[in-house]
Coordinates of C-alpha atoms in Angstrom, one line a residue:
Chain A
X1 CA 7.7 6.9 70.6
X2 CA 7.4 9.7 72.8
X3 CA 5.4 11.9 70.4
X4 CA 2.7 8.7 70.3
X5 CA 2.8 9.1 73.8
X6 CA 2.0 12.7 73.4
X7 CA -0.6 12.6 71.2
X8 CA -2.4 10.0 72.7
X9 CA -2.6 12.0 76.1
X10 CA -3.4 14.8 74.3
X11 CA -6.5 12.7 72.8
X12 CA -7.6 11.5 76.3
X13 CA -7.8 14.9 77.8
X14 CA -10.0 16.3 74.3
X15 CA -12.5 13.3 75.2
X16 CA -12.6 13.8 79.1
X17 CA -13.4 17.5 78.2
X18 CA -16.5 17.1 75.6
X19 CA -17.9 13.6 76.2
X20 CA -19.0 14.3 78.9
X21 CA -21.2 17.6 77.9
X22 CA -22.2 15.0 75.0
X23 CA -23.8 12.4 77.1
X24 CA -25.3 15.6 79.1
X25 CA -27.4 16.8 76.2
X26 CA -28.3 12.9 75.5
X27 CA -31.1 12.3 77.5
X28 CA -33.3 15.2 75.9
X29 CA -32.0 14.4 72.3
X30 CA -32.1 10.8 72.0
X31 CA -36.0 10.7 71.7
X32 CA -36.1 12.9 68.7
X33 CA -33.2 11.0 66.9
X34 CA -35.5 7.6 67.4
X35 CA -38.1 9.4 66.2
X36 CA -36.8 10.4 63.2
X37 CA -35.0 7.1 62.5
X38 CA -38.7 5.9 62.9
X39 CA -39.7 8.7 60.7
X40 CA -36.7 7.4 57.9
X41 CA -37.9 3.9 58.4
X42 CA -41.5 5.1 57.5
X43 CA -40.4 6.7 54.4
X44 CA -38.8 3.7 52.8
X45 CA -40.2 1.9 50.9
X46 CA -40.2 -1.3 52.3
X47 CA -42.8 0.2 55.2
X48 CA -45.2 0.9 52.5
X49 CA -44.6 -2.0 50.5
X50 CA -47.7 -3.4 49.3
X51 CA -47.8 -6.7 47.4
X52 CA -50.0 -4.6 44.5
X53 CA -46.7 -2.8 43.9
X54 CA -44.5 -6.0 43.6
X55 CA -47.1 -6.8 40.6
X56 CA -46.3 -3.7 38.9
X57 CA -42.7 -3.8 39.4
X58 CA -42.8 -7.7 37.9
X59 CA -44.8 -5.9 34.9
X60 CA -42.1 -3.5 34.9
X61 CA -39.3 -5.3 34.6
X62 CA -41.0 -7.9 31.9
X63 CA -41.1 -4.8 29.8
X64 CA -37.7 -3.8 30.0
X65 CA -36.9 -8.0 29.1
X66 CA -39.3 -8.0 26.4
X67 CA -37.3 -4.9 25.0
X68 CA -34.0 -6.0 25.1
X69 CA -34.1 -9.6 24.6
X70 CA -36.8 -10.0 22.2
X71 CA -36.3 -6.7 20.4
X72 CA -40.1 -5.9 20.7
X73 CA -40.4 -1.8 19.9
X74 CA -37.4 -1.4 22.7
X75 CA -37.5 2.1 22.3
X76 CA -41.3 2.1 23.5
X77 CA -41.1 -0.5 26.0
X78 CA -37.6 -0.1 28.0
X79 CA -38.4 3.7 28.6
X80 CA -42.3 2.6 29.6
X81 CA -40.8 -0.5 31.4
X82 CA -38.5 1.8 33.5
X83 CA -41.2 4.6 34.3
X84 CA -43.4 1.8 35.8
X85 CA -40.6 0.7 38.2
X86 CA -40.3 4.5 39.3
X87 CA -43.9 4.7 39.0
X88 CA -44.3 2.0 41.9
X89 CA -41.5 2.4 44.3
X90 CA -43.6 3.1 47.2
X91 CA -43.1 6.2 49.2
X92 CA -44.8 8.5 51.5
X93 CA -47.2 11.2 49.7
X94 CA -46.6 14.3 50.7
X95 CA -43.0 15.0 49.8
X96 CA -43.8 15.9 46.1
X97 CA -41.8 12.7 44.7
X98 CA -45.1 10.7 43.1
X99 CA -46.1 11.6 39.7
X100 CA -50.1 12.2 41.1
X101 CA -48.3 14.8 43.4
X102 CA -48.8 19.0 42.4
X103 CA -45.5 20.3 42.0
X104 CA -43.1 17.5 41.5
X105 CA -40.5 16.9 38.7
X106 CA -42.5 13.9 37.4
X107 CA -46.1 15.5 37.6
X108 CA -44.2 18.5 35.3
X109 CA -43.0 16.0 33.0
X110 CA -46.3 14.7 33.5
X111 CA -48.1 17.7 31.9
X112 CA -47.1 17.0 28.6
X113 CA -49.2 13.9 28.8
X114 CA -52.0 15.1 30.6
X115 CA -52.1 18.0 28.5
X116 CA -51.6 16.1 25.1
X117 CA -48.7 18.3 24.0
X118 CA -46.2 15.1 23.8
X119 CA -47.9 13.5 20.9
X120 CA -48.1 16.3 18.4
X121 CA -44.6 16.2 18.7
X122 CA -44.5 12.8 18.2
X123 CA -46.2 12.9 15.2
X124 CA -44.3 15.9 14.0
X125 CA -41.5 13.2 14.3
X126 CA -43.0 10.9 12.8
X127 CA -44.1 12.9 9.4
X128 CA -40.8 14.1 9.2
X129 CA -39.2 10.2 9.0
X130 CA -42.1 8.8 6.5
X131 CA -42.1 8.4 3.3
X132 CA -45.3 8.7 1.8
X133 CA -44.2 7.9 -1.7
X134 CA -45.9 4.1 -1.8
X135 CA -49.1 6.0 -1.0
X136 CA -48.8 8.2 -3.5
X137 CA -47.9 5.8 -6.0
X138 CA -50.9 3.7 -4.9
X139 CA -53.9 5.7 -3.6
X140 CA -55.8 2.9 -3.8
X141 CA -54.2 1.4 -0.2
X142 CA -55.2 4.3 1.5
X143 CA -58.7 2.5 1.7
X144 CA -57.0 -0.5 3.3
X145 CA -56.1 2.3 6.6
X146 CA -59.7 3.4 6.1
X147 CA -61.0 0.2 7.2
X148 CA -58.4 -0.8 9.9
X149 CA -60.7 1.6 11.8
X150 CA -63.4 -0.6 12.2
X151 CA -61.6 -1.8 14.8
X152 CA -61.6 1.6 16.6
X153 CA -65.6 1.8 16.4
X154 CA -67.0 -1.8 16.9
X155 CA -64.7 -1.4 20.6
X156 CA -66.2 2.1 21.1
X157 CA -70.0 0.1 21.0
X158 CA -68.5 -2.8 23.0
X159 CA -67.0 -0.5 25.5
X160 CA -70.1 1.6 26.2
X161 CA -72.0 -1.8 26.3
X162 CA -70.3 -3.2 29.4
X163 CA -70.5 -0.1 31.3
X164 CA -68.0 2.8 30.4
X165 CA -68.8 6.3 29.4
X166 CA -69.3 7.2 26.2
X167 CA -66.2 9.4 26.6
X168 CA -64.0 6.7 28.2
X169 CA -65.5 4.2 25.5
X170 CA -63.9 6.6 22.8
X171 CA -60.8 6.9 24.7
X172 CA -60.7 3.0 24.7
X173 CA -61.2 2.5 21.5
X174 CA -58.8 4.7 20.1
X175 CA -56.4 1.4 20.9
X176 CA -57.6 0.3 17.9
X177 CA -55.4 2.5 16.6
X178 CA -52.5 1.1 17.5
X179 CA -50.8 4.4 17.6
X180 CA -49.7 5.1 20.7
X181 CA -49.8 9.0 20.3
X182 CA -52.8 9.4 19.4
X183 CA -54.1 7.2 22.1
X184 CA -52.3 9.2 24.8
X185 CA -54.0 12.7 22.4
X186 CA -57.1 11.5 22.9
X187 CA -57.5 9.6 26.3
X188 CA -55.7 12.8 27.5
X189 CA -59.3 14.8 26.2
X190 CA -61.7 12.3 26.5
X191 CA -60.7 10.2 29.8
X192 CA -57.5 11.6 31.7
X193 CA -58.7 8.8 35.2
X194 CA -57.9 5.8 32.0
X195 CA -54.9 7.6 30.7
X196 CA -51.8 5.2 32.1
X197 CA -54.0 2.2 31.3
X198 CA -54.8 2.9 27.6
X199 CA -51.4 4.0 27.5
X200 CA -49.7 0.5 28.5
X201 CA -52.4 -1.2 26.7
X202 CA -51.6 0.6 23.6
X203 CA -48.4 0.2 23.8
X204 CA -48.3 -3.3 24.7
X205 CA -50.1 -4.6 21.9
X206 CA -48.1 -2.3 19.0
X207 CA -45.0 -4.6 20.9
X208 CA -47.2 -7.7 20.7
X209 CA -48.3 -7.5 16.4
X210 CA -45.8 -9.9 15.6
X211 CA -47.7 -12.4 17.8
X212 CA -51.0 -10.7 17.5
X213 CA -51.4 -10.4 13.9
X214 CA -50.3 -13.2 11.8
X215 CA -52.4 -16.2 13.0
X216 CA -55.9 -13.7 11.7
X217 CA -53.5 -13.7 8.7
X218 CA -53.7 -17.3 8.3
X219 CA -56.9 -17.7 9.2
X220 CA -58.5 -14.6 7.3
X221 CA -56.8 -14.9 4.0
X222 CA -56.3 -18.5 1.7
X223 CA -53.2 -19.6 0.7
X224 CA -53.1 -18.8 -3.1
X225 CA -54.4 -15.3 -2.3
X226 CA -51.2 -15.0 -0.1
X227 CA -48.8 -15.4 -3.0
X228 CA -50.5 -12.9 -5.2
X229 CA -47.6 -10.1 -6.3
X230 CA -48.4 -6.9 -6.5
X231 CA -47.8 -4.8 -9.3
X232 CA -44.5 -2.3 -8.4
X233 CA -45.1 0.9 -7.6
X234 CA -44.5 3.9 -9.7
X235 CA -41.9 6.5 -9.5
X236 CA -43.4 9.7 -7.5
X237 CA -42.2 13.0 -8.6
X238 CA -40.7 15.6 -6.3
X239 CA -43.7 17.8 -7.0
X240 CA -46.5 15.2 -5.7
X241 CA -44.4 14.1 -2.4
X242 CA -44.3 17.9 -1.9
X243 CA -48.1 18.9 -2.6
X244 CA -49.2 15.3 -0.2
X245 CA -48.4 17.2 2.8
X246 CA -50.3 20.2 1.5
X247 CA -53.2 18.2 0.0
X248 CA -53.5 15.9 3.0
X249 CA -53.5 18.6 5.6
X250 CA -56.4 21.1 4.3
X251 CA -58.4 17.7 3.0
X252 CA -58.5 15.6 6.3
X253 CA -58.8 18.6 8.6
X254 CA -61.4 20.5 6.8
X255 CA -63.3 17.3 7.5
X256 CA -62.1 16.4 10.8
X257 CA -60.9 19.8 12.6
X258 CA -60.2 18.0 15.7
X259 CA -57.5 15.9 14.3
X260 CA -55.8 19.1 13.6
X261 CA -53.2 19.1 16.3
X262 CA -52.1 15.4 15.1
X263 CA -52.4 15.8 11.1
X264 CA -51.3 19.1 11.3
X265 CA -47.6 18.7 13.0
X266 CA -47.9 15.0 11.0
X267 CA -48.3 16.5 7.8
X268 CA -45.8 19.4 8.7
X269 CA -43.2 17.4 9.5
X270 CA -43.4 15.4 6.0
X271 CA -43.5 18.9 4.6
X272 CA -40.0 19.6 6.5
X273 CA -38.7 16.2 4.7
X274 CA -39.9 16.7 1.1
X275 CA -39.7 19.9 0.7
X276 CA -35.3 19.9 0.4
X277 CA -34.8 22.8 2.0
X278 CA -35.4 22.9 5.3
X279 CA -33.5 19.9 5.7
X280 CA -31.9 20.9 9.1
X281 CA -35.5 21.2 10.8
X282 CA -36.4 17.8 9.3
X283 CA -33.6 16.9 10.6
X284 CA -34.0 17.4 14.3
X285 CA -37.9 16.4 14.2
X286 CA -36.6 13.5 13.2
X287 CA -34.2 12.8 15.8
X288 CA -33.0 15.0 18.5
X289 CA -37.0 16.2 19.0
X290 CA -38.9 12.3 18.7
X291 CA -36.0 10.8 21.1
X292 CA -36.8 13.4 23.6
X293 CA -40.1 13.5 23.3
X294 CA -40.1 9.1 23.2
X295 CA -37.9 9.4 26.3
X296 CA -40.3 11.7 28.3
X297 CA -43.5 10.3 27.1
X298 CA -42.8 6.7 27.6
X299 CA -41.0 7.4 31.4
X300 CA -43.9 9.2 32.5
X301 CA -46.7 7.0 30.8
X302 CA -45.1 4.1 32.8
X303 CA -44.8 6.2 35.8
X304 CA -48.1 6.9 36.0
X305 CA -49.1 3.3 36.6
X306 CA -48.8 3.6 39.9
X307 CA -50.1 0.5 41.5
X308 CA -52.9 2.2 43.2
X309 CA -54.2 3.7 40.4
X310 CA -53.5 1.1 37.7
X311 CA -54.6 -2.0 39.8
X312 CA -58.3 -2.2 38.9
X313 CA -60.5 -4.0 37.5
X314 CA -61.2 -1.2 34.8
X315 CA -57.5 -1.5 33.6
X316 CA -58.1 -5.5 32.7
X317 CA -61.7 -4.5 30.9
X318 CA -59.6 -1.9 28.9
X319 CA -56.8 -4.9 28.3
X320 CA -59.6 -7.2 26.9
X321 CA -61.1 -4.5 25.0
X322 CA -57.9 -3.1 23.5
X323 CA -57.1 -6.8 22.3
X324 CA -60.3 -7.2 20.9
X325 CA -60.0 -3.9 18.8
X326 CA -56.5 -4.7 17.5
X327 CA -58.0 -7.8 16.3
X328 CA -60.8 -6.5 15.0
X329 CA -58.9 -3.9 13.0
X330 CA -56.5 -6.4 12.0
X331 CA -58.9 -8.6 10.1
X332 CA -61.0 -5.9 8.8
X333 CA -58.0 -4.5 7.0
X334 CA -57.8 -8.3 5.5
X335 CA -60.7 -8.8 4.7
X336 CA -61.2 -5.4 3.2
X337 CA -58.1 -6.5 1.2
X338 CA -59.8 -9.4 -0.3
X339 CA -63.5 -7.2 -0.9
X340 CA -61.5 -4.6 -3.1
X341 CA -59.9 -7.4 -5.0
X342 CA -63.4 -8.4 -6.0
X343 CA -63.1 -5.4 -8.0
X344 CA -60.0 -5.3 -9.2
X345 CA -58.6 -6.6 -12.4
X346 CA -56.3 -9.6 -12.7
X347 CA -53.1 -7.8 -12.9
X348 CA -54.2 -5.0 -10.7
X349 CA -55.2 -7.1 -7.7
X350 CA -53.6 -6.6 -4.2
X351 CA -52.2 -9.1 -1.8
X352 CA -54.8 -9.2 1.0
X353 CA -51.7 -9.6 3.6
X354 CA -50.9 -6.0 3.3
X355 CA -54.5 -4.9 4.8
X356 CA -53.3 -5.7 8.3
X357 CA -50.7 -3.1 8.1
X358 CA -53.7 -0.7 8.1
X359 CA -53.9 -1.0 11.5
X360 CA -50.7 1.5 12.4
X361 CA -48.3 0.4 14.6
X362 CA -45.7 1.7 12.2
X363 CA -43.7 0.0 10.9
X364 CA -44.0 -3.2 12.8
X365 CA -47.3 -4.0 11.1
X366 CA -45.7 -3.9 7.5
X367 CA -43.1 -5.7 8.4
X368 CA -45.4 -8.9 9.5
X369 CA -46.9 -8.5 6.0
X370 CA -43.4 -8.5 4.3
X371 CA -42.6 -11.6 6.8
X372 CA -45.8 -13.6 6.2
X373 CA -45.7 -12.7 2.2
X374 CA -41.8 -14.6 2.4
X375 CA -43.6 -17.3 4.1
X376 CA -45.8 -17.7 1.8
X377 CA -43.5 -17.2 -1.2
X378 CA -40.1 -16.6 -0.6
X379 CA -39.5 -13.9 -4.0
X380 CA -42.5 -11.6 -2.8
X381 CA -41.7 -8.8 -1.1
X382 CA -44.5 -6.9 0.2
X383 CA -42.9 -4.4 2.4
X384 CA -43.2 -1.6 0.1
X385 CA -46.6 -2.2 -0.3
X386 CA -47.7 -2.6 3.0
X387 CA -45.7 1.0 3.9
X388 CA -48.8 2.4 2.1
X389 CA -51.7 1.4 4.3
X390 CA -49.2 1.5 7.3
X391 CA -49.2 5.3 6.9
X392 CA -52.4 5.6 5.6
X393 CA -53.3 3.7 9.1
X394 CA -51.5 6.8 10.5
X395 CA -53.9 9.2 8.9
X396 CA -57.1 7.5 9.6
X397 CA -56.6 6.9 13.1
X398 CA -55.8 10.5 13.7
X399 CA -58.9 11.4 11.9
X400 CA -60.9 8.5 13.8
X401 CA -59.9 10.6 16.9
X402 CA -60.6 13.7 15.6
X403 CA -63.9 12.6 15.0
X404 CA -64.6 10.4 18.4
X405 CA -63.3 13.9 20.4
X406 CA -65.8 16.0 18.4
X407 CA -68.5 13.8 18.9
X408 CA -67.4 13.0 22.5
X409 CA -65.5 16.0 23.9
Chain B
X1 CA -68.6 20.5 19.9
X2 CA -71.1 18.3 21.1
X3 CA -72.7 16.8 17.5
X4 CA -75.2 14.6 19.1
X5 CA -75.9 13.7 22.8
X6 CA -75.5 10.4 23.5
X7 CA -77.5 9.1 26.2
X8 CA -78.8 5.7 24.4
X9 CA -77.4 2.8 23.0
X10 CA -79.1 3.6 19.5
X11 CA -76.8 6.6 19.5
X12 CA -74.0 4.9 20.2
X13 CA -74.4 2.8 17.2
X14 CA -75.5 5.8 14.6
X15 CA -72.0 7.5 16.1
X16 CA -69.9 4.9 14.9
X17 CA -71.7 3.8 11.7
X18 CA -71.2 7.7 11.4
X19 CA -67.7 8.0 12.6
X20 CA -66.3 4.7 10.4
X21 CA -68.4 6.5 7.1
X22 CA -66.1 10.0 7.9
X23 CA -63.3 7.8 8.2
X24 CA -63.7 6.4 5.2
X25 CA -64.9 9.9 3.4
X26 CA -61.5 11.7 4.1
X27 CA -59.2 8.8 2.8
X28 CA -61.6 8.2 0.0
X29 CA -61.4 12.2 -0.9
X30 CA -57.5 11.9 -1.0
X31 CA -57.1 8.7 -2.8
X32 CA -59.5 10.8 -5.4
X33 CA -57.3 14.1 -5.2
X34 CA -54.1 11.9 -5.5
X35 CA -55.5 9.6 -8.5
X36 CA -56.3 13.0 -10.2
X37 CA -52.7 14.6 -9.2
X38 CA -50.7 11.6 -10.2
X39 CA -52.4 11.5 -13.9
X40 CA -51.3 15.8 -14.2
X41 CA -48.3 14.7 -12.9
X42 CA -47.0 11.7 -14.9
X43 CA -49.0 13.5 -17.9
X44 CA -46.5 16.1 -17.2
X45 CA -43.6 14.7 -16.8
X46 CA -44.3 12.2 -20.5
X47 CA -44.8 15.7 -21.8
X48 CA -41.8 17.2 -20.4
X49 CA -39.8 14.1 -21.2
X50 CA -41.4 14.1 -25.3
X51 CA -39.8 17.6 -25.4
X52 CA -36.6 16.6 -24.4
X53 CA -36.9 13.7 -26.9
X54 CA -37.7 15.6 -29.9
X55 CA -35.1 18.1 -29.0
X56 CA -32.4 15.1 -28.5
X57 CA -33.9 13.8 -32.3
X58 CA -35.2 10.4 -30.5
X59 CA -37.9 9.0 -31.9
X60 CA -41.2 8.6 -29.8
X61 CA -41.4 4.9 -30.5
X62 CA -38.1 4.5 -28.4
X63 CA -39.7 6.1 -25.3
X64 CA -40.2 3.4 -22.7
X65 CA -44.1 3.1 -21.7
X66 CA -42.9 1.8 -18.4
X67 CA -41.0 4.8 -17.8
X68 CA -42.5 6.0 -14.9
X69 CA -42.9 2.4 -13.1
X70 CA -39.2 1.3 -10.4
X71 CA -38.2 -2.0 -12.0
X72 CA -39.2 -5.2 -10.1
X73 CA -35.5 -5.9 -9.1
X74 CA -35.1 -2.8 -8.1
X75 CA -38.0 -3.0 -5.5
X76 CA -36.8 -6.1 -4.5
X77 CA -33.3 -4.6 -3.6
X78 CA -34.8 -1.4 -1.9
X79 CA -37.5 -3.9 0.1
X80 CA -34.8 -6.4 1.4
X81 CA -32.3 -3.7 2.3
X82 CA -35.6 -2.4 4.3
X83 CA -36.2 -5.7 5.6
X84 CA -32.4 -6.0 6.6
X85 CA -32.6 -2.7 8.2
X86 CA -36.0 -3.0 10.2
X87 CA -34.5 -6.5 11.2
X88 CA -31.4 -5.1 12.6
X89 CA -29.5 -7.7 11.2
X90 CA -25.6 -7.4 11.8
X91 CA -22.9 -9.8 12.8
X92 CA -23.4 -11.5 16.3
X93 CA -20.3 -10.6 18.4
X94 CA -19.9 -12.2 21.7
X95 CA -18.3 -9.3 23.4
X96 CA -15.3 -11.5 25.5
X97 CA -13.0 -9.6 24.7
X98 CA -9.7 -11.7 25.4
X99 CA -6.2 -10.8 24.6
X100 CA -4.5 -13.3 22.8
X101 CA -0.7 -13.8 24.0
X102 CA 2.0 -14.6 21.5
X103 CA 5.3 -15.0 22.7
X104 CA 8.1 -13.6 21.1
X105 CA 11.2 -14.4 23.6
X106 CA 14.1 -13.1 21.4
X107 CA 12.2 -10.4 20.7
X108 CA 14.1 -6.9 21.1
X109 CA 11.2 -5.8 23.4
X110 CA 11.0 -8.1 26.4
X111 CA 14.7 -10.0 25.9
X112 CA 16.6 -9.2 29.4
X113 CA 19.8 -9.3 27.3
X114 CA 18.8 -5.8 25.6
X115 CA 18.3 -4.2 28.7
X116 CA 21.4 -4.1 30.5
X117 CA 24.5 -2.5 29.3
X118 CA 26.8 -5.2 27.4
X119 CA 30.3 -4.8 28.2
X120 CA 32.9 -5.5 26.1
X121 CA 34.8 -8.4 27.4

């Protein structure tokens, strides 16, 4: 009891000493403190919270949802879904935090965008996981990614006609594509102010083909030509999936030098995976590189739809316009489907449902071919079909934009 | 690089008539080098495969024609196990986790009786 008592006095005396000399120095402090409590308050972000950001951040989290619930290319749209909520926290410039911002960490993780060093790598990736041996088997198809591109060029002459540049025009139509890379390559070159927007739109609809695609299916192609079965592919030998790559590479770049940067890494990477033994680099282009590189790309693609930026009325022209060329692309592989059969021999004839999968959008776009072929008859499996103009869709939309950024750049 | 200059909407349209033609050129050109590779290919491979016959004593006559083509139920297999794979498809667990309690009250590990010291009486 009496060492409370101690301590306690002990305590009284410390305060009668310094609180004192504390409330001294008050009077001259206590405006600066305000000030910068003001100053805190003004760098929150609910003092620059603008309702354009609340959009965004409802876009956002929609992604993220459509990701995880529905499954829709999660590994595109949770990453993108999650940049656009950090993309539109709003915060005071100056402080090197916005992506738009010299210097900060997501304007350096920005430059692989804007420099269009990401989707190289992606593609590198990408050649490295494919298997081109339904192509090979079939050369035919390849014709079938050809014509997806339509797609890419009608939007190009609908672009320009309602008012873009011919450079943004390409950039837009490159959504066509529906390969989200070689949007981002190309917008990067052609259009860097339309980058986030072809981006998400891009993006968006390679998540959307299962809802996109197969009513033009029904529409585009009858119902008995939906049953047809396709003849099964041959065996390829080691010796042909080895000399694609080759082949490929010095064939589509000699013609379209541009797409170099895209066939070439796309065609390496295959190279990597056939060739048996350099397994352990296919490997990690395969994984440990593309998740990276996915991670990255997709975080600062939907960072850099910052609401100020992204909020205009050019972003919903280059919505409408990249729906349009998805559609466009998508029944012109169709019907391009049906013209070849014209020409074809009973026996030899293709099942027009596989020409949508020319458009890309790997390998979501096969799989609604596979899925509307079951619908249509439940024994016919098209999926290893429809892998052929899926990667040949691949190919011809990197050439496409090899050829829009010669024409253009 | 500039090709053309493109100022009017005629230009416009020549560029993509153009660029949709190149398009088509470069997958036309490989569907033409891989038709021609595939034929020196398989031709090598029936020749390759004739030798090993003859030296095995099997007549040519026994040689499938079909050889070189993956049997339909084989495609089918490899293109549902895609489909399965693509779709994900796994069993649905609920994840409530829940620790089901069975009593045992004799047994050795929670009886009182075993652990306190029994005296001999």
């Amino acid at each position: 009891m009496k060492d409370t008592v101690k301590k306690i006095s002990f305590l009284l005396i410390l305060v009668s000493l310094f609180v004192p000399g504390i409330m001294a120095q008050g009077t001259e402090e206590t405006k600066s403190v305000w000030d910068s409590l003001i100053g805190f308050w003004g760098g929150t972000g609910f003092a620059n919270f603008e309702f354009k950001y609340l959009i965004m951040i409802i876009v956002g989290v929609v992604f993220i949802l459509l990701g995880i619930i529905k499954h829709w290319e999660p590994l595109l749209l949770v990453p993108i879904g999650f940049g656009i909520l950090i993309g539109n926290v709003p915060f005071t410039p100056g402080y090197q935090i916005g992506i738009y911002e010299q210097g900060s960490v997501m304007n350096i993780l920005y430059s692989g965008v804007i420099q269009g060093w990401y989707p190289p790598l992606i593609f590198l990736g990408i050649g490295a996981m494919t298997d081109f041996s339904s192509l090979i088997s079939n050369p035919k198809l390849m014709l079938l990614g050809a014509a997806a591109q339509l797609g890419i060029f009608l939007t190009f002459i609908g672009a320009y006609a309602i008012g873009f540049t011919p450079a943004q025009s390409g950039a837009i139509a490159i959504i066509g594509g529906a390969d989200g890379p070689t949007a981002i390559f190309l917008s990067s070159k052609l259009a860097p102010e339309l980058i986030g927007a072809i981006a998400v739109a891009a993006y968006s609809y390679m998540a959307l083909v299962p809802l996109i695609q197969p009513p033009i299916m029904k529409l585009l192609v009858p119902k008995s030509e939906q049953k047809i079965r396709m003849k099964p592919p041959r065996a390829v030998s080691k010796s042909e999936k080895i000399a694609f790559p080759i082949i490929g590479l010095l064939l589509t770049t000699f013609i379209s030098p541009s797409a170099m940067p895209l066939l070439g890494m796309l065609f390496f990477g295959n190279l990597l995976k056939e060739s048996g033994v350099t397994e352990r680099l296919a490997e990690t282009a395969r994984f440990a590189l593309i998740n990276t590189i996915t991670i990255l790309l997709g975080v600062t693609v939907g960072a850099s739809t910052q609401a100020d930026r992204f909020l205009t009325w050019d972003s919903m022209k280059i919505f409408i316009l990249g729906a349009l060329s998805f559609m466009i692309a998508t029944a012109a592989g169709l019907l391009f489907a049906r013209l070849m059969n014209v020409f074809l021999k009973e026996g030899d004839k293709i099942n027009p449902l596989i020409g949508s999968a020319g458009v890309s959008a790997v390998p979501d776009s096969a799989r609604v071919s596979q899925d509307m072929g079951l619908k249509a008859d439940k024994n016919n499996h098209l999926l290893m079909h429809a892998m052929a103009p899926n990667v040949a869709g691949v190919i011809g939309s990197a050439v496409a934009a090899g050829i829009l950024l010669s024409m253009l750049g | 690089m500039n090709l053309l200059r493109i100022n009017q909407f005629t230009d416009i349209l020549v560029e993509s008539g153009f660029g949709i033609l190149v398009v088509f050129v470069a997958l036309a050109l490989l569907v033409l080098a891989f038709y021609a590779f595939g034929k020196i290919s398989r031709y090598q491979f029936k020749k390759n495969k004739t030798k090993a016959n003859q030296a095995k004593n099997i007549q040519p006559a026994t040689i499938d024609e079909q050889d070189d083509e993956i049997p339909a139920l084989e495609v089918a297999a490899i293109a549902t196990a895609l489909t399965l794979f693509f779709s994900d498809v796994h069993d649905e667990e609920s994840n409530v986790i829940t620790i089901k309690r069975i009593e045992r009250r004799y047994s050795p590990w929670n009886s009182k009786i075993y652990g306190i010291t029994n005296l001999h009486r």
